[in-house]
Structures are given as C-alpha cells and as structure tokens.
Coordinates of C-alpha atoms and ligand atoms in Angstrom, one line a residue:
M1 CA 83.1 144.8 91.2
N2 CA 85.5 143.7 93.9
T3 CA 88.8 145.9 93.1
D4 CA 90.6 144.3 95.7
L5 CA 90.4 141.0 94.4
N6 CA 92.3 139.2 91.5
I7 CA 92.0 135.3 90.6
L8 CA 94.4 132.3 89.6
I9 CA 93.1 129.4 88.1
L10 CA 95.7 126.9 87.4
A11 CA 94.9 125.1 84.5
A12 CA 98.3 124.0 82.8
G13 CA 98.6 120.2 83.9
L14 CA 97.8 117.5 81.4
G15 CA 96.1 115.4 84.2
T16 CA 98.1 112.0 84.0
R17 CA 95.8 110.5 85.9
M18 CA 93.5 110.7 83.4
K19 CA 95.3 108.3 81.1
S20 CA 94.2 110.9 78.4
N21 CA 94.8 113.0 75.4
L22 CA 92.8 115.8 76.3
A23 CA 93.5 118.2 78.8
K24 CA 92.2 117.4 82.1
V25 CA 90.2 120.7 82.5
L26 CA 88.3 120.1 79.0
H27 CA 86.7 116.8 80.4
R28 CA 83.1 117.6 80.9
L29 CA 81.1 117.7 83.7
D30 CA 77.4 118.3 83.6
G31 CA 78.2 119.1 79.9
R32 CA 80.9 121.6 80.3
P33 CA 84.3 121.3 80.5
L34 CA 86.0 121.5 84.0
I35 CA 87.5 125.1 83.8
S36 CA 84.1 126.2 82.4
H37 CA 82.5 125.3 86.1
V38 CA 85.6 126.9 87.7
C39 CA 85.0 130.3 85.7
R40 CA 81.7 130.4 86.1
T41 CA 82.0 130.5 89.7
A42 CA 84.9 133.3 89.5
E43 CA 83.7 135.3 87.8
E44 CA 80.3 135.6 89.9
L45 CA 82.7 136.8 92.7
G46 CA 83.2 140.0 90.6
P47 CA 87.0 140.0 90.3
K48 CA 89.3 143.3 89.1
M49 CA 91.0 140.5 86.9
I50 CA 90.4 136.3 85.9
Y51 CA 94.2 135.0 85.0
T52 CA 94.3 131.5 83.9
V53 CA 97.7 129.4 83.7
V54 CA 97.7 127.3 80.8
G55 CA 99.5 124.9 79.1
H56 CA 98.7 121.5 77.9
Q57 CA 96.2 122.2 75.2
G58 CA 96.5 126.0 75.8
E59 CA 94.8 127.2 73.2
D60 CA 91.6 125.1 73.4
V61 CA 91.5 125.9 77.2
K62 CA 91.9 129.6 76.7
A63 CA 88.7 129.2 74.3
A64 CA 86.8 127.4 77.3
V65 CA 87.7 130.0 79.7
L66 CA 86.6 132.5 76.9
A67 CA 83.3 131.0 76.2
E68 CA 82.2 131.2 79.7
I69 CA 83.9 134.5 81.2
D70 CA 84.1 138.7 79.5
G71 CA 86.7 138.9 77.4
P72 CA 88.0 142.1 79.1
I73 CA 88.4 140.6 82.5
A74 CA 90.4 137.4 81.0
D75 CA 94.1 137.3 80.9
F76 CA 96.3 134.2 80.5
A77 CA 99.6 133.1 81.5
W78 CA 101.4 130.1 79.5
Q79 CA 103.3 127.6 81.7
R80 CA 105.6 125.7 78.9
Q81 CA 106.8 123.0 81.2
M82 CA 104.6 121.7 84.0
L83 CA 107.0 122.1 86.8
G84 CA 104.5 121.9 89.6
T85 CA 101.7 124.2 91.1
G86 CA 104.1 126.5 92.5
D87 CA 105.8 126.7 89.0
A88 CA 102.2 127.5 87.5
V89 CA 101.8 130.1 89.9
N90 CA 105.3 131.8 89.2
S91 CA 104.3 131.9 85.3
A92 CA 102.2 134.4 86.1
R93 CA 104.3 136.6 87.9
E94 CA 104.8 139.6 85.2
L95 CA 101.0 140.0 85.3
L96 CA 100.7 140.1 89.0
A97 CA 103.7 140.4 91.0
D98 CA 103.3 144.2 91.6
S99 CA 99.6 144.2 92.3
D100 CA 98.4 145.2 95.7
S101 CA 95.4 142.9 95.3
T102 CA 94.5 139.8 97.3
L103 CA 94.8 136.7 94.8
L104 CA 92.3 133.9 95.1
V105 CA 94.2 130.8 93.9
L106 CA 91.6 128.3 92.3
S107 CA 92.1 125.2 90.5
G108 CA 90.9 124.1 87.4
D109 CA 90.1 120.7 88.6
V110 CA 88.4 121.4 91.7
P111 CA 85.1 122.6 89.7
M112 CA 82.2 122.1 92.7
I113 CA 83.5 125.1 94.7
K114 CA 80.3 127.7 95.7
R115 CA 80.4 131.2 95.6
S116 CA 79.7 131.6 99.0
T117 CA 82.3 129.0 100.2
L118 CA 85.6 131.4 98.6
E119 CA 82.8 134.8 99.8
A120 CA 83.4 133.0 103.5
L121 CA 87.3 132.5 102.5
V122 CA 88.0 136.0 101.1
R123 CA 86.5 137.3 104.0
L124 CA 88.4 135.5 106.5
H125 CA 91.7 136.5 104.9
N126 CA 90.7 140.2 104.7
D127 CA 89.6 139.9 108.5
H128 CA 92.0 137.6 110.3
H129 CA 92.2 138.5 114.3
G130 CA 91.3 142.2 112.7
R131 CA 93.7 142.2 110.0
R132 CA 94.6 140.8 107.0
A133 CA 96.6 137.5 106.9
A134 CA 99.8 136.7 104.2
C135 CA 97.6 133.4 103.0
T136 CA 94.3 131.8 104.3
I137 CA 94.3 128.3 103.1
L138 CA 90.6 126.6 102.5
T139 CA 90.7 123.1 104.0
V140 CA 88.2 120.3 105.0
K141 CA 88.1 117.1 107.1
L142 CA 87.6 113.8 104.9
Q143 CA 87.0 110.3 105.9
D144 CA 89.5 109.0 103.1
P145 CA 91.9 112.0 102.7
T146 CA 94.2 109.6 100.1
G147 CA 96.1 111.6 97.7
Y148 CA 95.1 115.1 99.1
G149 CA 97.9 116.8 100.6
R150 CA 97.1 116.9 104.6
V151 CA 97.4 120.6 106.6
I152 CA 99.3 119.8 109.4
R153 CA 98.8 122.1 113.0
D154 CA 100.8 122.7 115.3
E155 CA 100.1 121.8 119.4
L156 CA 98.2 125.0 119.3
G157 CA 96.0 124.3 116.0
T158 CA 98.0 127.0 114.0
F159 CA 99.2 126.1 110.7
D160 CA 102.4 124.2 110.0
R161 CA 102.7 123.4 107.3
I162 CA 101.1 121.1 104.0
V163 CA 102.4 117.7 103.3
E164 CA 101.9 115.9 100.0
Q165 CA 100.7 112.4 100.0
K166 CA 104.1 111.4 98.1
D167 CA 106.3 113.1 100.9
G168 CA 104.0 112.4 103.8
S169 CA 105.3 109.9 107.1
P170 CA 103.0 107.7 108.4
D171 CA 102.1 110.0 111.2
Q172 CA 101.1 113.0 108.6
L173 CA 99.7 111.0 106.0
A174 CA 96.7 109.7 109.5
V175 CA 95.5 113.4 109.3
K176 CA 92.6 113.8 108.1
E177 CA 92.3 117.7 107.1
I178 CA 93.4 118.3 103.6
N179 CA 94.2 121.4 101.1
S180 CA 91.4 121.9 98.7
G181 CA 94.3 123.6 96.6
I182 CA 92.1 127.0 96.8
Y183 CA 94.1 129.8 98.7
C184 CA 94.1 133.6 99.1
F185 CA 97.7 135.5 99.0
D186 CA 98.7 138.5 99.5
T187 CA 100.1 138.9 96.1
K188 CA 103.3 140.4 96.7
K189 CA 104.1 138.3 99.6
L190 CA 103.2 134.9 97.6
F191 CA 106.0 136.3 94.7
T192 CA 108.3 136.9 97.0
A193 CA 108.3 133.3 98.8
L194 CA 107.6 131.6 95.6
K195 CA 111.4 132.3 94.9
Q196 CA 112.5 130.5 97.9
V197 CA 110.3 127.1 96.4
G198 CA 112.6 124.4 95.8
N199 CA 111.9 121.0 93.9
Q200 CA 113.6 118.9 96.6
N201 CA 110.6 116.5 97.0
A202 CA 109.3 113.1 96.1
Q203 CA 107.9 114.5 92.6
G204 CA 110.3 116.8 91.9
E205 CA 107.8 119.3 91.7
Y206 CA 107.8 123.1 92.7
Y207 CA 104.8 123.4 95.0
L208 CA 102.9 125.8 95.7
T209 CA 101.9 124.3 98.9
D210 CA 105.4 125.1 99.9
V211 CA 104.6 129.0 100.5
P212 CA 102.5 128.8 103.3
R213 CA 105.4 127.3 105.2
I214 CA 108.1 129.7 104.2
L215 CA 105.5 132.6 105.0
C216 CA 105.2 131.2 108.3
A217 CA 108.7 130.8 108.9
D218 CA 109.2 134.7 108.0
G219 CA 106.8 135.4 110.7
E220 CA 104.0 136.1 108.2
D221 CA 100.3 134.9 109.3
I222 CA 98.5 132.1 107.6
A223 CA 94.9 131.4 108.3
I224 CA 93.1 128.3 108.1
Y225 CA 89.3 128.7 107.0
L226 CA 87.9 125.1 107.6
H227 CA 84.8 124.2 105.4
D228 CA 81.9 121.7 106.0
D229 CA 81.1 120.7 103.1
A230 CA 83.7 117.7 101.6
A231 CA 81.6 117.5 98.1
E232 CA 82.7 120.9 97.3
I233 CA 86.2 120.9 97.4
E234 CA 86.8 117.0 95.6
G235 CA 89.5 117.5 93.1
V236 CA 89.0 115.3 90.0
N237 CA 92.4 113.3 88.8
D238 CA 90.8 110.7 87.4
R239 CA 87.9 109.2 85.6
R240 CA 86.4 107.4 88.6
Q241 CA 86.0 110.6 90.6
L242 CA 84.9 112.3 87.3
S243 CA 82.2 109.8 87.2
A244 CA 81.5 110.0 90.5
M245 CA 80.9 114.1 90.4
E246 CA 78.8 113.7 87.7
R247 CA 76.1 111.1 89.4
T248 CA 76.4 113.6 92.4
I249 CA 75.3 116.5 90.3
R250 CA 72.8 114.8 88.0
T251 CA 71.0 113.1 91.5
R252 CA 70.8 116.9 92.7
T253 CA 69.2 118.3 89.7
V254 CA 66.7 115.3 89.1
E255 CA 65.6 115.3 92.8
R256 CA 65.4 119.4 92.4
L257 CA 63.1 119.3 89.6
M258 CA 61.0 116.6 91.3
L259 CA 60.4 118.2 94.4
E260 CA 60.7 122.0 93.3
S261 CA 59.3 122.1 89.9
G262 CA 56.4 118.6 90.2
V263 CA 58.6 116.8 87.6
T264 CA 58.0 112.9 86.9
F265 CA 60.9 110.4 86.4
T266 CA 59.9 107.1 85.3
D267 CA 63.2 105.9 86.9
P268 CA 65.5 108.8 88.2
N269 CA 68.3 107.0 88.2
A270 CA 68.4 106.3 84.0
V271 CA 68.3 109.8 82.7
Y272 CA 70.6 112.2 82.1
V273 CA 69.2 116.0 82.9
S274 CA 71.7 119.1 82.8
S275 CA 71.3 121.2 85.9
R276 CA 71.3 124.1 83.2
A277 CA 67.7 122.3 81.7
V278 CA 64.1 124.2 83.0
I279 CA 61.7 121.3 83.0
G280 CA 57.8 122.1 84.0
R281 CA 55.1 120.9 86.1
D282 CA 53.2 117.4 85.4
T283 CA 56.0 116.9 82.5
V284 CA 56.6 113.2 82.6
I285 CA 60.0 111.8 81.6
Y286 CA 60.7 108.2 80.9
Q287 CA 63.8 106.4 81.5
N288 CA 67.0 106.6 79.1
V289 CA 66.1 110.0 78.3
T290 CA 68.8 112.6 77.9
V291 CA 68.0 116.4 78.3
E292 CA 71.2 118.6 77.7
G293 CA 72.8 122.4 78.0
K294 CA 70.1 125.0 78.2
T295 CA 67.1 123.2 77.2
V296 CA 63.3 124.5 78.1
I297 CA 60.6 122.1 78.6
G298 CA 57.2 123.2 79.4
D299 CA 54.4 121.8 81.4
G300 CA 52.4 118.5 80.9
C301 CA 54.6 117.2 78.4
T302 CA 55.6 113.1 77.7
I303 CA 58.7 112.4 77.0
R304 CA 58.9 109.0 75.9
P305 CA 62.3 106.5 76.3
G306 CA 65.1 107.0 74.2
V307 CA 64.6 110.8 73.5
R308 CA 67.3 113.0 73.3
I309 CA 66.6 116.6 73.9
V310 CA 69.6 119.2 73.5
D311 CA 69.6 122.9 73.8
S312 CA 65.9 123.5 72.4
V313 CA 62.6 124.9 73.7
I314 CA 59.9 122.4 74.0
G315 CA 56.5 124.3 74.7
D316 CA 53.3 122.9 77.4
G317 CA 51.6 119.9 76.3
V318 CA 53.9 118.5 73.9
E319 CA 54.6 114.5 73.3
V320 CA 57.8 113.3 72.2
K321 CA 57.8 109.5 71.1
D322 CA 60.3 107.3 71.7
N323 CA 64.0 107.5 70.5
S324 CA 63.5 110.8 68.7
F325 CA 66.5 113.7 68.8
I326 CA 66.1 117.4 68.8
T327 CA 68.8 119.7 68.4
D328 CA 69.0 123.5 68.8
S329 CA 65.1 123.6 67.7
Q330 CA 61.8 125.2 69.3
V331 CA 58.6 122.9 69.5
G332 CA 55.2 124.7 70.1
E333 CA 52.6 124.1 72.4
G334 CA 50.7 120.6 71.9
C335 CA 52.7 119.3 69.1
T336 CA 53.7 115.9 68.4
V337 CA 57.1 114.1 67.7
G338 CA 58.3 110.9 66.6
P339 CA 58.9 107.9 67.0
M340 CA 62.3 108.4 65.8
A341 CA 62.0 111.9 64.1
H342 CA 64.8 114.2 63.9
L343 CA 64.7 118.3 64.5
R344 CA 68.1 120.4 64.3
G345 CA 69.1 123.4 62.7
H346 CA 67.0 125.5 64.2
A347 CA 63.9 124.0 63.1
V348 CA 60.8 125.1 64.5
M349 CA 57.4 123.8 64.7
E350 CA 54.7 125.9 65.5
R351 CA 51.7 125.2 67.9
G352 CA 49.9 122.1 67.3
S353 CA 51.9 121.0 64.7
K354 CA 53.0 117.2 63.9
V355 CA 56.4 115.4 62.9
G356 CA 56.1 111.4 62.8
N357 CA 58.2 108.5 62.5
F358 CA 61.3 109.1 60.2
V359 CA 60.9 112.8 59.8
E360 CA 63.8 114.6 59.9
L361 CA 62.8 118.9 60.0
K362 CA 66.4 120.8 59.4
K363 CA 66.2 124.5 59.6
T364 CA 62.6 124.5 58.7
R365 CA 59.3 126.0 59.8
L366 CA 56.5 123.9 60.0
G367 CA 53.4 126.3 60.6
R368 CA 50.5 125.7 63.0
G369 CA 48.6 122.5 62.6
S370 CA 50.5 121.3 59.5
K371 CA 52.0 117.6 59.8
A372 CA 54.8 115.5 58.0
S373 CA 53.7 112.2 59.7
H374 CA 56.0 109.9 57.8
L375 CA 59.6 109.2 56.2
T376 CA 60.5 112.5 55.3
Y377 CA 63.1 115.4 54.9
L378 CA 62.0 119.2 55.0
G379 CA 65.2 121.1 54.8
D380 CA 65.7 125.2 54.4
A381 CA 62.0 125.2 54.2
T382 CA 59.1 127.0 55.3
I383 CA 55.6 125.4 55.7
G384 CA 52.4 127.4 56.4
E385 CA 49.1 126.3 58.4
K386 CA 47.3 123.4 58.0
T387 CA 49.5 121.8 55.4
N388 CA 50.0 118.1 54.7
I389 CA 52.9 116.9 53.8
G390 CA 52.7 113.1 52.4
A391 CA 55.1 110.1 53.0
G392 CA 58.0 110.1 51.7
T393 CA 58.3 113.9 50.2
I394 CA 61.7 115.3 50.2
T395 CA 62.8 118.7 49.7
C396 CA 65.4 118.3 47.4
N397 CA 67.4 121.6 49.1
Y398 CA 71.1 120.1 47.6
D399 CA 72.8 120.9 43.9
G400 CA 75.8 119.5 44.9
K401 CA 77.2 122.9 45.3
N402 CA 74.4 125.0 47.0
K403 CA 71.5 124.7 49.3
H404 CA 68.4 126.2 48.1
E405 CA 65.1 126.9 50.2
T406 CA 61.4 125.6 49.6
H407 CA 58.4 127.6 50.6
I408 CA 55.1 126.0 51.0
G409 CA 52.2 127.9 51.7
D410 CA 48.9 127.4 53.8
G411 CA 46.3 124.6 53.3
V412 CA 48.6 122.4 50.9
K413 CA 48.5 118.6 50.1
I414 CA 51.8 117.5 49.0
G415 CA 51.2 113.5 47.7
S416 CA 52.9 111.0 48.9
D417 CA 56.5 110.4 47.4
T418 CA 56.5 114.0 46.1
M419 CA 60.3 115.4 45.1
L420 CA 60.2 119.1 45.7
V421 CA 63.4 120.3 43.7
A422 CA 64.7 123.2 45.4
P423 CA 64.5 126.7 45.2
I424 CA 60.6 126.0 44.7
T425 CA 57.3 127.7 46.2
V426 CA 54.2 125.8 46.2
G427 CA 51.1 128.4 46.8
D428 CA 48.2 128.1 49.1
G429 CA 45.8 125.6 48.8
A430 CA 47.9 123.7 46.0
V431 CA 47.8 120.0 45.5
T432 CA 51.0 117.2 44.4
G433 CA 49.5 113.9 43.3
A434 CA 52.0 110.8 44.5
G435 CA 55.3 110.8 42.9
S436 CA 55.6 114.3 41.4
V437 CA 58.8 115.7 40.4
V438 CA 58.0 119.5 41.1
T439 CA 60.4 121.5 39.2
K440 CA 59.0 124.5 38.9
D441 CA 56.9 127.0 41.1
I442 CA 53.2 126.0 42.1
E443 CA 50.3 128.2 41.8
P444 CA 48.1 128.6 44.2
N445 CA 45.0 125.8 44.2
K446 CA 46.7 124.2 41.0
L447 CA 46.7 120.6 41.2
V448 CA 50.3 119.2 39.5
V449 CA 51.1 115.6 38.8
G450 CA 54.0 113.6 37.1
A451 CA 57.6 113.9 36.5
P452 CA 58.3 117.1 35.7
A453 CA 54.9 117.8 37.6
K454 CA 52.6 119.8 35.7
A455 CA 49.4 121.6 36.5
I456 CA 46.1 119.8 35.1
K457 CA 43.6 121.4 37.6
T458 CA 42.7 124.5 39.4
L459 CA 41.0 123.4 42.7
I460 CA 38.2 125.4 44.5
N461 CA 39.2 125.3 47.8
D462 CA 36.5 126.6 50.0
K463 CA 38.5 127.8 52.9
Ligands
UD1_501 C1 97.4 120.0 94.5 C2 97.7 119.8 95.8 C3 97.3 119.1 97.1 C4 96.1 119.5 97.1 C5 95.5 119.2 95.8 C6 93.7 119.7 96.0 C7 100.0 121.1 95.4 C8 101.6 120.4 95.3 N1 99.1 120.0 95.9 O1 97.8 118.3 94.5 O2 98.2 119.7 98.4 O3 95.3 118.4 97.9 O4 95.9 120.1 95.0 O5 93.3 119.0 94.7 O6 99.9 121.9 95.0 N2 98.9 122.2 87.1 C9 99.6 123.4 86.5 N3 100.8 123.4 86.0 C10 101.4 122.1 86.8 C11 100.8 121.2 88.1 C12 99.4 121.4 88.2 O7 98.6 124.4 86.1 O8 102.8 122.6 86.5 C13 97.5 122.8 87.6 C14 96.5 121.6 87.3 O9 96.0 121.4 86.0 C15 95.4 121.9 88.1 C16 95.8 122.4 89.2 O10 96.9 123.0 88.9 O11 95.0 122.2 87.6 C17 96.5 121.1 90.4 O12 97.5 120.1 90.0 P1 97.1 118.8 90.3 O13 98.6 118.0 90.0 O14 96.0 118.6 90.2 O15 97.4 118.4 92.1 P2 97.1 117.7 93.0 O16 98.2 116.5 92.7 O17 95.8 117.4 93.0
CA502 CA1 93.9 118.1 91.6

C-alpha cells in the first residue's frame, strides 16, 4: 500500500454534451461504466483511500464504484450543485484538507489512463529537481486540442497557467499542449489555494485549473509531466468520443486475440469482444458475434454468426451455431449448441451434450452425452447422462406462484411433446410416450403414456 497517496475521482457532473438522462460516468465503455475503468486503475496504485465526488445520480455512481473497489478504501463526497471542477474538489474539503498525503486527482470521464503513467506522474511529483512539487500536471500534445484546457508555459518552458477553451485568446488556443485533468497535489496547499478560486470566467464555474496558477503566484513549484500517448488522456465528453474509444479498445482486444492467442476472426471489424474475455487457440469467431464480460472460450471452438455469449465458460471444441444466446452458463468440452438456443441462469451442459434449435435451458444441468435437440424448455432441472429429451418437451416448473424442480435420471427417453409437471422425478432408464403429461414420479425403467401418464410396462434395459 502507498500510505502517502490518496486519490480523488471527480464524477459528479451530468455531462451535458452527452445529451443524456444518464450521468456521464455511468455510460458504458467495454461493457463497464466509465467510472469503473478509472476505479480499477486507481485501486492498482494501492492508495490509502479512494474518494469519489458524486452528485448527479450519486447513489448509482457510488454503487458502480463499490462494485469495482474494496469498500474499506472507498469514501464519497457529495457535490450538491455542479459549480465546476474546483468546487467538486472543494466538496471533499472536510475529508481531506488536513491530510499530509499527496492527492492524485482523476477525472471520472478519462477512462483509458494507465497505471504506469500515473505512477510516473506521482514519481515526478515527489522528486521534481530533488524536492516535492506543490502540483504536478499531466499533459499531452494533441494535433487537435479543441475542447481541452491549454497549458501555457513561459519563455523558459515553466508553467504559467491553464486556459480553458471558452476563455482562451486565439494565441492561447493555438497551443497544442493540453491539460489531461489529472494532477498530483500537495493536499494542504491545494485546499488553501482553492479558497482563492473565483468564478469570473466564460462558464461562471469554479475551475480546478486555476489552482496551479494561484500556487505558482505564491512562489510554489509546479511540475509538468508531458506524456507521449494521447489516447490514454482522451476524455469522453460526447457520444462520438465514446464510440471512438470503444472502437479503439475493441480493435486492440481483437488484435491481441489474433496475435497472442491464435484466434481466427472471419471479420474482425464486425465483432464485439470484451477486453476481459479469454479465447483459446484455433477458435473461429464468425462475423456478428458478441462476447461480453468475463467470458472464457476454450481451444478449437466454432462460434457461428449472430451468437451472443455473456459471462459464460465454454470448453474446448464446442460449436455454437447461429444466433444462439448464452448467459451466465457453462458449456462443457465437445458440446453443440443451437442454432437459436438459449442458455441462462447458470445452465450447465456437461461434456459432449447437445442442445439444438429453439431449446431453452434455465438453471438446468444437462448430463454427459445427453441431448435436447428441438423445441424444448428445461428449467430448474437436472438431467443425467445419455438421456434423450424428445422434441417439444417442457418442464412445467411454474405453478403460478412457485418454481419446482425436475430430476431426470440416466439413459432416459422422454418422448416428443412430453409435459413434466414439476416437482417430478424420472428414474433411470424410464421412457415416456409421445404427448405424455407426467404428473407423478416415474420409477426406473418404466414406460409411461397418456395424460395423466400411467406406467404400462417395465422395460428391460441392458446397460
Ligand atoms: C476539464 C478541465 C480541462 C481539461 C479537461 C480534460 C477544468 C475547468 N477543465 O475540462 O482543462 O483539459 O477536463 O478532460 O477543470 N465534475 C464534477 N463537478 C463539477 C464539474 C465537473 O464532479 O461541478 C467532474 C465531471 O463529472 C467530470 C470531470 O469533473 O468527470 C471533468 O469535468 P468536465 O466538465 O468534463 O470538464 P472538461 O470541460 O472536460
Ligand atoms: Ca471532460
């Protein structure tokens, strides 16, 4: 843990330019809210505490933060009115003003920043020509700096001021070096200087960017860390920037999977793959496939067009046929799924089992080598090994109030269009006739038929 470092994330704004009812930091990038990305990187630095300034949809933002980082190191400051970034920091005054630690300020809308860059920033802050600076600003040079605050230096190249887009003269706006909105501060000096920040500017806001100028005027040392990777520093202010960032991340993910993991993509531009997904060697991903969350796909799989897989684990040598949807489920080695199958609610397909077209599995375990090939709903069920579920079978698991379980043994043959009225147990080796309505448990090796189904015969199963 870095006991000398606290982090403050600014995340109270609505993000007017997003034209959205959703707070900007809750918009998703790579499947997670913007704020989650910043929190993840912040936590990797091992700070004493991570404070987040919340305002717009603050409870939701808080929940997103707490979903990403450990509760004990998270704390929150509320900004009631969004009066600018300076005011946002000021709302954490009571939590922080007496702290001797360095404060790293991050923006909730700058999600691509890397841990190594922040570490370098903190290092420079702690050792700027042999002493600790009062403030260190992370900057980058952009071809098109429009929209960002410009960092103005004097003739010696030392810091002079930051000028916002809306306040700048043409000369100032011609400067390509921009403020990333990420800084290190001596915490006490920051909160002292904040008292002097006014709102006489084009936006009538209290700018955090005025603090370095105030400190500088007081003879304090301001360091600048000029970084070379502009992509890390990009902010998300509108949806075009959000989609451009999404594309950048996706391209990187797909290229990494092709070059490092040996995955084939029939059309790398027409897939969506989460950066947290793991995909094995010689797996082929067809066009229009979506792989979300922490999905793991094994080696030698074939994922056909239109498939969506979310937070699931797919074993080696699996084929998922066209337009299937798999979420929160596990598919074992050598299974076949689809076309147009739906697995959800922690469904488990054991090795070599098969689910065919228009089959839904919910909270169901399908045993080794078992098959449900057509038009079937299996919910809250366990199915043994080498059992065949005929076309049109339904586990009638819901009585209008409660859900009930179905247990089907090994080597069972469920005839087409069988209704299994749960709770129900079907013994090993049993057979149901086509159209049976099973309302009572079936003993092993019995043949039942009819509605309600009755046993008519004991079968001799040579297993
Ligand atoms: C800010 C900087 C600008 C910099 C840019 C980098 C200021 C005045 N300007 O501009 O120099 O180039 O970031 O991305 O700081 N926020 C609050 N409360 C507020 C206002 C903002 O919490 O009252 C939060 C927002 O939620 C956001 C962050 O602060 O996460 C930055 O605010 P934003 O309005 O996007 O600032 P920019 O105009 O981008
Ligand atoms: Ca911004």
